[in-house]
JSON list of C-alpha atoms and ligand atoms in Angstrom, two decimals:
[
{"chain": "A", "resi": 1, "resn": "MET", "atom": "CA", "xyz": [-0.10, -0.02, 0.00]},
{"chain": "A", "resi": 2, "resn": "GLY", "atom": "CA", "xyz": [1.24, 3.53, -0.79]},
{"chain": "A", "resi": 3, "resn": "THR", "atom": "CA", "xyz": [0.50, 6.06, 1.90]},
{"chain": "A", "resi": 4, "resn": "LYS", "atom": "CA", "xyz": [0.06, 9.10, -0.36]},
{"chain": "A", "resi": 5, "resn": "GLY", "atom": "CA", "xyz": [-1.79, 6.97, -2.91]},
{"chain": "A", "resi": 6, "resn": "ARG", "atom": "CA", "xyz": [-4.50, 5.99, -0.30]},
{"chain": "A", "resi": 7, "resn": "GLU", "atom": "CA", "xyz": [-4.45, 9.46, 1.09]},
{"chain": "A", "resi": 8, "resn": "ILE", "atom": "CA", "xyz": [-5.72, 11.19, -2.05]},
{"chain": "A", "resi": 9, "resn": "VAL", "atom": "CA", "xyz": [-8.77, 9.00, -2.22]},
{"chain": "A", "resi": 10, "resn": "GLY", "atom": "CA", "xyz": [-11.61, 11.39, -1.55]},
{"chain": "A", "resi": 11, "resn": "MET", "atom": "CA", "xyz": [-14.05, 8.85, -0.04]},
{"chain": "A", "resi": 12, "resn": "ASP", "atom": "CA", "xyz": [-14.17, 6.39, 2.78]},
{"chain": "A", "resi": 13, "resn": "VAL", "atom": "CA", "xyz": [-11.54, 3.91, 1.70]},
{"chain": "A", "resi": 14, "resn": "GLU", "atom": "CA", "xyz": [-13.01, 1.08, 3.79]},
{"chain": "A", "resi": 15, "resn": "LYS", "atom": "CA", "xyz": [-16.30, 1.52, 2.21]},
{"chain": "A", "resi": 16, "resn": "LEU", "atom": "CA", "xyz": [-14.77, 1.65, -1.34]},
{"chain": "A", "resi": 17, "resn": "LEU", "atom": "CA", "xyz": [-12.79, -1.61, -0.44]},
{"chain": "A", "resi": 18, "resn": "GLU", "atom": "CA", "xyz": [-16.10, -3.32, 0.48]},
{"chain": "A", "resi": 19, "resn": "LEU", "atom": "CA", "xyz": [-17.61, -2.43, -2.89]},
{"chain": "A", "resi": 20, "resn": "LEU", "atom": "CA", "xyz": [-14.49, -3.50, -4.67]},
{"chain": "A", "resi": 21, "resn": "ASN", "atom": "CA", "xyz": [-14.59, -6.91, -2.98]},
{"chain": "A", "resi": 22, "resn": "LYS", "atom": "CA", "xyz": [-18.25, -7.17, -3.82]},
{"chain": "A", "resi": 23, "resn": "ALA", "atom": "CA", "xyz": [-17.47, -6.71, -7.49]},
{"chain": "A", "resi": 24, "resn": "PHE", "atom": "CA", "xyz": [-14.46, -8.99, -7.12]},
{"chain": "A", "resi": 25, "resn": "ALA", "atom": "CA", "xyz": [-16.83, -11.76, -5.80]},
{"chain": "A", "resi": 26, "resn": "ASP", "atom": "CA", "xyz": [-19.25, -11.21, -8.92]},
{"chain": "A", "resi": 27, "resn": "GLU", "atom": "CA", "xyz": [-16.24, -11.52, -11.28]},
{"chain": "A", "resi": 28, "resn": "TRP", "atom": "CA", "xyz": [-15.28, -14.94, -10.02]},
{"chain": "A", "resi": 29, "resn": "LEU", "atom": "CA", "xyz": [-18.76, -16.30, -10.10]},
{"chain": "A", "resi": 30, "resn": "ALA", "atom": "CA", "xyz": [-19.16, -14.81, -13.63]},
{"chain": "A", "resi": 31, "resn": "TYR", "atom": "CA", "xyz": [-15.93, -16.37, -14.67]},
{"chain": "A", "resi": 32, "resn": "TYR", "atom": "CA", "xyz": [-17.08, -19.85, -13.51]},
{"chain": "A", "resi": 33, "resn": "GLN", "atom": "CA", "xyz": [-20.48, -19.37, -14.84]},
{"chain": "A", "resi": 34, "resn": "TYR", "atom": "CA", "xyz": [-19.04, -18.74, -18.20]},
{"chain": "A", "resi": 35, "resn": "TRP", "atom": "CA", "xyz": [-16.24, -21.29, -17.93]},
{"chain": "A", "resi": 36, "resn": "VAL", "atom": "CA", "xyz": [-18.50, -24.13, -17.03]},
{"chain": "A", "resi": 37, "resn": "GLY", "atom": "CA", "xyz": [-21.15, -22.99, -19.44]},
{"chain": "A", "resi": 38, "resn": "ALA", "atom": "CA", "xyz": [-18.74, -23.22, -22.33]},
{"chain": "A", "resi": 39, "resn": "LYS", "atom": "CA", "xyz": [-18.25, -26.93, -21.41]},
{"chain": "A", "resi": 40, "resn": "VAL", "atom": "CA", "xyz": [-21.86, -27.96, -21.08]},
{"chain": "A", "resi": 41, "resn": "VAL", "atom": "CA", "xyz": [-23.63, -25.98, -23.79]},
{"chain": "A", "resi": 42, "resn": "GLN", "atom": "CA", "xyz": [-25.81, -27.70, -26.31]},
{"chain": "A", "resi": 43, "resn": "GLY", "atom": "CA", "xyz": [-27.87, -26.80, -29.20]},
{"chain": "A", "resi": 44, "resn": "PRO", "atom": "CA", "xyz": [-27.57, -24.64, -32.46]},
{"chain": "A", "resi": 45, "resn": "MET", "atom": "CA", "xyz": [-24.28, -22.80, -32.92]},
{"chain": "A", "resi": 46, "resn": "ARG", "atom": "CA", "xyz": [-22.83, -24.58, -29.98]},
{"chain": "A", "resi": 47, "resn": "GLY", "atom": "CA", "xyz": [-19.19, -24.14, -31.13]},
{"chain": "A", "resi": 48, "resn": "VAL", "atom": "CA", "xyz": [-19.75, -20.38, -31.73]},
{"chain": "A", "resi": 49, "resn": "VAL", "atom": "CA", "xyz": [-21.37, -19.96, -28.47]},
{"chain": "A", "resi": 50, "resn": "ALA", "atom": "CA", "xyz": [-18.82, -21.94, -26.53]},
{"chain": "A", "resi": 51, "resn": "GLY", "atom": "CA", "xyz": [-15.98, -19.96, -28.15]},
{"chain": "A", "resi": 52, "resn": "GLU", "atom": "CA", "xyz": [-17.77, -16.62, -27.03]},
{"chain": "A", "resi": 53, "resn": "LEU", "atom": "CA", "xyz": [-18.36, -17.99, -23.51]},
{"chain": "A", "resi": 54, "resn": "GLU", "atom": "CA", "xyz": [-14.63, -18.97, -23.11]},
{"chain": "A", "resi": 55, "resn": "GLU", "atom": "CA", "xyz": [-13.54, -15.50, -24.26]},
{"chain": "A", "resi": 56, "resn": "HIS", "atom": "CA", "xyz": [-15.81, -13.85, -21.83]},
{"chain": "A", "resi": 57, "resn": "ALA", "atom": "CA", "xyz": [-14.64, -16.24, -18.96]},
{"chain": "A", "resi": 58, "resn": "ALA", "atom": "CA", "xyz": [-11.01, -15.06, -19.72]},
{"chain": "A", "resi": 59, "resn": "GLU", "atom": "CA", "xyz": [-12.12, -11.41, -19.60]},
{"chain": "A", "resi": 60, "resn": "GLU", "atom": "CA", "xyz": [-14.07, -11.78, -16.34]},
{"chain": "A", "resi": 61, "resn": "LEU", "atom": "CA", "xyz": [-10.89, -13.42, -14.69]},
{"chain": "A", "resi": 62, "resn": "GLU", "atom": "CA", "xyz": [-8.81, -10.40, -16.06]},
{"chain": "A", "resi": 63, "resn": "HIS", "atom": "CA", "xyz": [-11.36, -8.13, -14.25]},
{"chain": "A", "resi": 64, "resn": "ALA", "atom": "CA", "xyz": [-10.87, -10.15, -11.01]},
{"chain": "A", "resi": 65, "resn": "GLU", "atom": "CA", "xyz": [-7.25, -9.62, -11.61]},
{"chain": "A", "resi": 66, "resn": "MET", "atom": "CA", "xyz": [-7.75, -5.71, -11.88]},
{"chain": "A", "resi": 67, "resn": "LEU", "atom": "CA", "xyz": [-9.90, -5.41, -8.86]},
{"chain": "A", "resi": 68, "resn": "THR", "atom": "CA", "xyz": [-7.40, -7.41, -6.89]},
{"chain": "A", "resi": 69, "resn": "GLU", "atom": "CA", "xyz": [-4.57, -5.18, -7.74]},
{"chain": "A", "resi": 70, "resn": "ARG", "atom": "CA", "xyz": [-6.62, -2.00, -6.78]},
{"chain": "A", "resi": 71, "resn": "ILE", "atom": "CA", "xyz": [-7.72, -3.65, -3.50]},
{"chain": "A", "resi": 72, "resn": "LEU", "atom": "CA", "xyz": [-4.08, -4.52, -2.57]},
{"chain": "A", "resi": 73, "resn": "GLN", "atom": "CA", "xyz": [-2.93, -1.06, -3.60]},
{"chain": "A", "resi": 74, "resn": "LEU", "atom": "CA", "xyz": [-5.57, 0.57, -1.27]},
{"chain": "A", "resi": 75, "resn": "GLY", "atom": "CA", "xyz": [-4.40, -1.57, 1.65]},
{"chain": "A", "resi": 76, "resn": "GLY", "atom": "CA", "xyz": [-7.19, -3.99, 1.53]},
{"chain": "A", "resi": 77, "resn": "THR", "atom": "CA", "xyz": [-7.38, -7.84, 1.27]},
{"chain": "A", "resi": 78, "resn": "PRO", "atom": "CA", "xyz": [-9.12, -9.59, -1.65]},
{"chain": "A", "resi": 79, "resn": "LEU", "atom": "CA", "xyz": [-11.75, -12.23, -0.49]},
{"chain": "A", "resi": 80, "resn": "LEU", "atom": "CA", "xyz": [-9.81, -15.22, 0.56]},
{"chain": "A", "resi": 81, "resn": "ARG", "atom": "CA", "xyz": [-12.44, -18.00, 0.46]},
{"chain": "A", "resi": 82, "resn": "PRO", "atom": "CA", "xyz": [-14.57, -18.98, -2.37]},
{"chain": "A", "resi": 83, "resn": "THR", "atom": "CA", "xyz": [-17.35, -19.22, 0.14]},
{"chain": "A", "resi": 84, "resn": "ASP", "atom": "CA", "xyz": [-17.05, -15.27, 0.54]},
{"chain": "A", "resi": 85, "resn": "TRP", "atom": "CA", "xyz": [-17.98, -14.98, -3.00]},
{"chain": "A", "resi": 86, "resn": "TYR", "atom": "CA", "xyz": [-21.52, -16.10, -2.35]},
{"chain": "A", "resi": 87, "resn": "GLU", "atom": "CA", "xyz": [-21.82, -13.81, 0.77]},
{"chain": "A", "resi": 88, "resn": "MET", "atom": "CA", "xyz": [-20.54, -10.74, -0.97]},
{"chain": "A", "resi": 89, "resn": "THR", "atom": "CA", "xyz": [-21.83, -11.10, -4.49]},
{"chain": "A", "resi": 90, "resn": "ASN", "atom": "CA", "xyz": [-24.15, -8.37, -6.07]},
{"chain": "A", "resi": 91, "resn": "CYS", "atom": "CA", "xyz": [-25.10, -10.39, -9.16]},
{"chain": "A", "resi": 92, "resn": "GLY", "atom": "CA", "xyz": [-25.10, -13.86, -7.84]},
{"chain": "A", "resi": 93, "resn": "TYR", "atom": "CA", "xyz": [-24.61, -17.24, -9.74]},
{"chain": "A", "resi": 94, "resn": "GLU", "atom": "CA", "xyz": [-26.98, -18.71, -12.34]},
{"chain": "A", "resi": 95, "resn": "THR", "atom": "CA", "xyz": [-26.41, -22.51, -12.31]},
{"chain": "A", "resi": 96, "resn": "PRO", "atom": "CA", "xyz": [-26.46, -23.78, -15.97]},
{"chain": "A", "resi": 97, "resn": "GLU", "atom": "CA", "xyz": [-28.62, -26.80, -15.18]},
{"chain": "A", "resi": 98, "resn": "ASP", "atom": "CA", "xyz": [-30.39, -26.37, -18.36]},
{"chain": "A", "resi": 99, "resn": "SER", "atom": "CA", "xyz": [-27.60, -26.54, -21.11]},
{"chain": "A", "resi": 100, "resn": "TYR", "atom": "CA", "xyz": [-29.69, -25.31, -24.00]},
{"chain": "A", "resi": 101, "resn": "VAL", "atom": "CA", "xyz": [-27.96, -22.45, -25.77]},
{"chain": "A", "resi": 102, "resn": "GLU", "atom": "CA", "xyz": [-30.68, -19.88, -25.33]},
{"chain": "A", "resi": 103, "resn": "THR", "atom": "CA", "xyz": [-31.30, -20.66, -21.68]},
{"chain": "A", "resi": 104, "resn": "LEU", "atom": "CA", "xyz": [-27.57, -20.42, -20.87]},
{"chain": "A", "resi": 105, "resn": "LEU", "atom": "CA", "xyz": [-27.31, -17.17, -22.97]},
{"chain": "A", "resi": 106, "resn": "GLU", "atom": "CA", "xyz": [-30.23, -15.65, -21.19]},
{"chain": "A", "resi": 107, "resn": "GLN", "atom": "CA", "xyz": [-28.68, -16.40, -17.69]},
{"chain": "A", "resi": 108, "resn": "ASN", "atom": "CA", "xyz": [-25.41, -14.90, -18.88]},
{"chain": "A", "resi": 109, "resn": "ILE", "atom": "CA", "xyz": [-27.20, -11.83, -20.33]},
{"chain": "A", "resi": 110, "resn": "LYS", "atom": "CA", "xyz": [-28.86, -11.26, -17.04]},
{"chain": "A", "resi": 111, "resn": "GLY", "atom": "CA", "xyz": [-25.51, -11.39, -15.26]},
{"chain": "A", "resi": 112, "resn": "GLU", "atom": "CA", "xyz": [-24.14, -8.83, -17.66]},
{"chain": "A", "resi": 113, "resn": "ARG", "atom": "CA", "xyz": [-27.03, -6.36, -17.09]},
{"chain": "A", "resi": 114, "resn": "CYS", "atom": "CA", "xyz": [-26.22, -6.62, -13.38]},
{"chain": "A", "resi": 115, "resn": "ALA", "atom": "CA", "xyz": [-22.58, -6.17, -13.83]},
{"chain": "A", "resi": 116, "resn": "ILE", "atom": "CA", "xyz": [-23.31, -2.96, -16.02]},
{"chain": "A", "resi": 117, "resn": "GLU", "atom": "CA", "xyz": [-25.32, -1.63, -13.17]},
{"chain": "A", "resi": 118, "resn": "VAL", "atom": "CA", "xyz": [-22.71, -2.34, -10.60]},
{"chain": "A", "resi": 119, "resn": "TYR", "atom": "CA", "xyz": [-19.95, -0.68, -12.45]},
{"chain": "A", "resi": 120, "resn": "HIS", "atom": "CA", "xyz": [-22.17, 2.22, -13.58]},
{"chain": "A", "resi": 121, "resn": "LYS", "atom": "CA", "xyz": [-22.81, 3.01, -9.94]},
{"chain": "A", "resi": 122, "resn": "LEU", "atom": "CA", "xyz": [-19.11, 2.65, -8.98]},
{"chain": "A", "resi": 123, "resn": "ALA", "atom": "CA", "xyz": [-18.15, 4.86, -11.81]},
{"chain": "A", "resi": 124, "resn": "GLN", "atom": "CA", "xyz": [-20.67, 7.59, -10.40]},
{"chain": "A", "resi": 125, "resn": "LEU", "atom": "CA", "xyz": [-19.30, 7.11, -6.94]},
{"chain": "A", "resi": 126, "resn": "THR", "atom": "CA", "xyz": [-15.60, 7.35, -7.92]},
{"chain": "A", "resi": 127, "resn": "LYS", "atom": "CA", "xyz": [-15.77, 9.84, -10.62]},
{"chain": "A", "resi": 128, "resn": "ASP", "atom": "CA", "xyz": [-14.70, 12.96, -8.55]},
{"chain": "A", "resi": 129, "resn": "THR", "atom": "CA", "xyz": [-13.11, 11.15, -5.69]},
{"chain": "A", "resi": 130, "resn": "ASP", "atom": "CA", "xyz": [-10.76, 8.47, -6.91]},
{"chain": "A", "resi": 131, "resn": "PRO", "atom": "CA", "xyz": [-9.48, 8.68, -10.57]},
{"chain": "A", "resi": 132, "resn": "ILE", "atom": "CA", "xyz": [-7.44, 5.72, -10.40]},
{"chain": "A", "resi": 133, "resn": "THR", "atom": "CA", "xyz": [-10.35, 3.40, -9.53]},
{"chain": "A", "resi": 134, "resn": "TYR", "atom": "CA", "xyz": [-12.67, 5.39, -11.80]},
{"chain": "A", "resi": 135, "resn": "ASN", "atom": "CA", "xyz": [-10.25, 4.68, -14.64]},
{"chain": "A", "resi": 136, "resn": "MET", "atom": "CA", "xyz": [-10.37, 0.91, -13.93]},
{"chain": "A", "resi": 137, "resn": "VAL", "atom": "CA", "xyz": [-14.07, 0.85, -13.57]},
{"chain": "A", "resi": 138, "resn": "LEU", "atom": "CA", "xyz": [-14.53, 2.45, -16.95]},
{"chain": "A", "resi": 139, "resn": "GLU", "atom": "CA", "xyz": [-12.33, -0.07, -18.46]},
{"chain": "A", "resi": 140, "resn": "ILE", "atom": "CA", "xyz": [-14.31, -2.99, -17.04]},
{"chain": "A", "resi": 141, "resn": "LEU", "atom": "CA", "xyz": [-17.59, -1.29, -17.73]},
{"chain": "A", "resi": 142, "resn": "THR", "atom": "CA", "xyz": [-16.71, -0.99, -21.35]},
{"chain": "A", "resi": 143, "resn": "ASP", "atom": "CA", "xyz": [-15.97, -4.84, -21.30]},
{"chain": "A", "resi": 144, "resn": "GLU", "atom": "CA", "xyz": [-19.29, -5.59, -19.74]},
{"chain": "A", "resi": 145, "resn": "VAL", "atom": "CA", "xyz": [-21.27, -3.45, -22.17]},
{"chain": "A", "resi": 146, "resn": "GLU", "atom": "CA", "xyz": [-19.56, -5.42, -24.99]},
{"chain": "A", "resi": 147, "resn": "HIS", "atom": "CA", "xyz": [-20.28, -8.68, -23.37]},
{"chain": "A", "resi": 148, "resn": "GLU", "atom": "CA", "xyz": [-24.08, -8.03, -23.17]},
{"chain": "A", "resi": 149, "resn": "GLU", "atom": "CA", "xyz": [-24.10, -6.86, -26.81]},
{"chain": "A", "resi": 150, "resn": "ASP", "atom": "CA", "xyz": [-22.14, -10.01, -28.01]},
{"chain": "A", "resi": 151, "resn": "LEU", "atom": "CA", "xyz": [-24.58, -12.23, -26.23]},
{"chain": "A", "resi": 152, "resn": "GLN", "atom": "CA", "xyz": [-27.68, -10.57, -27.46]},
{"chain": "A", "resi": 153, "resn": "ALA", "atom": "CA", "xyz": [-26.36, -10.77, -31.01]},
{"chain": "A", "resi": 154, "resn": "ILE", "atom": "CA", "xyz": [-26.01, -14.55, -30.70]},
{"chain": "A", "resi": 155, "resn": "VAL", "atom": "CA", "xyz": [-29.64, -14.98, -29.29]},
{"chain": "A", "resi": 156, "resn": "GLU", "atom": "CA", "xyz": [-30.89, -12.73, -32.25]},
{"chain": "A", "resi": 157, "resn": "ASP", "atom": "CA", "xyz": [-28.91, -14.89, -34.83]},
{"chain": "A", "resi": 158, "resn": "ILE", "atom": "CA", "xyz": [-30.55, -18.07, -33.33]},
{"chain": "A", "resi": 159, "resn": "GLN", "atom": "CA", "xyz": [-33.96, -16.59, -33.48]},
{"chain": "A", "resi": 160, "resn": "LEU", "atom": "CA", "xyz": [-33.55, -15.48, -36.97]},
{"chain": "A", "resi": 161, "resn": "MET", "atom": "CA", "xyz": [-32.30, -18.98, -38.06]},
{"chain": "A", "resi": 162, "resn": "LYS", "atom": "CA", "xyz": [-35.44, -20.47, -36.41]},
{"chain": "A", "resi": 163, "resn": "LYS", "atom": "CA", "xyz": [-37.69, -18.29, -38.56]},
{"chain": "A", "resi": 164, "resn": "ARG", "atom": "CA", "xyz": [-36.26, -19.43, -41.90]},
{"chain": "B", "resi": 201, "resn": "FE", "atom": "FE1", "xyz": [-16.50, -8.62, -15.53]},
{"chain": "B", "resi": 202, "resn": "FE", "atom": "FE1", "xyz": [-18.87, -9.60, -18.46]},
{"chain": "B", "resi": 203, "resn": "MG", "atom": "MG1", "xyz": [-17.17, -11.16, -26.64]}
]
């Protein structure tokens, strides 16, 4: 932790650390939901869908990485137990019990919409108080918006295909 680096944060650092850890919990659950979803997915365009899910899994893991770095920089501790993810999560975990593409995609779209809300709120909160966190949050938010769009586009394509 850098003393001056922590000092310049214009909000309650402990509160900020809690919010960052909550987002961190979301990212791990999102990572696993995508990762395991890519393995079990069935139905039309399964190869394309699995590829996209794998890509998103890797990006969620990268988000977890970015959040950890910032948490440590601010003198906090990233959640140490997977059981903490369930306790701290904003967006939860959707179990891919039904492996059909559209069901799986809808579950992940729901997760992305929640993530967009979480990072949008974090962006508003840090905009004038913590430029470093704000910058990171914008980067993650940009990815989440892209994730939602990617998944919606696949759902649209599957629906178009069915109409032909
Ligand atoms: Fe993410
Ligand atoms: Fe995402
Ligand atoms: Mg993508």
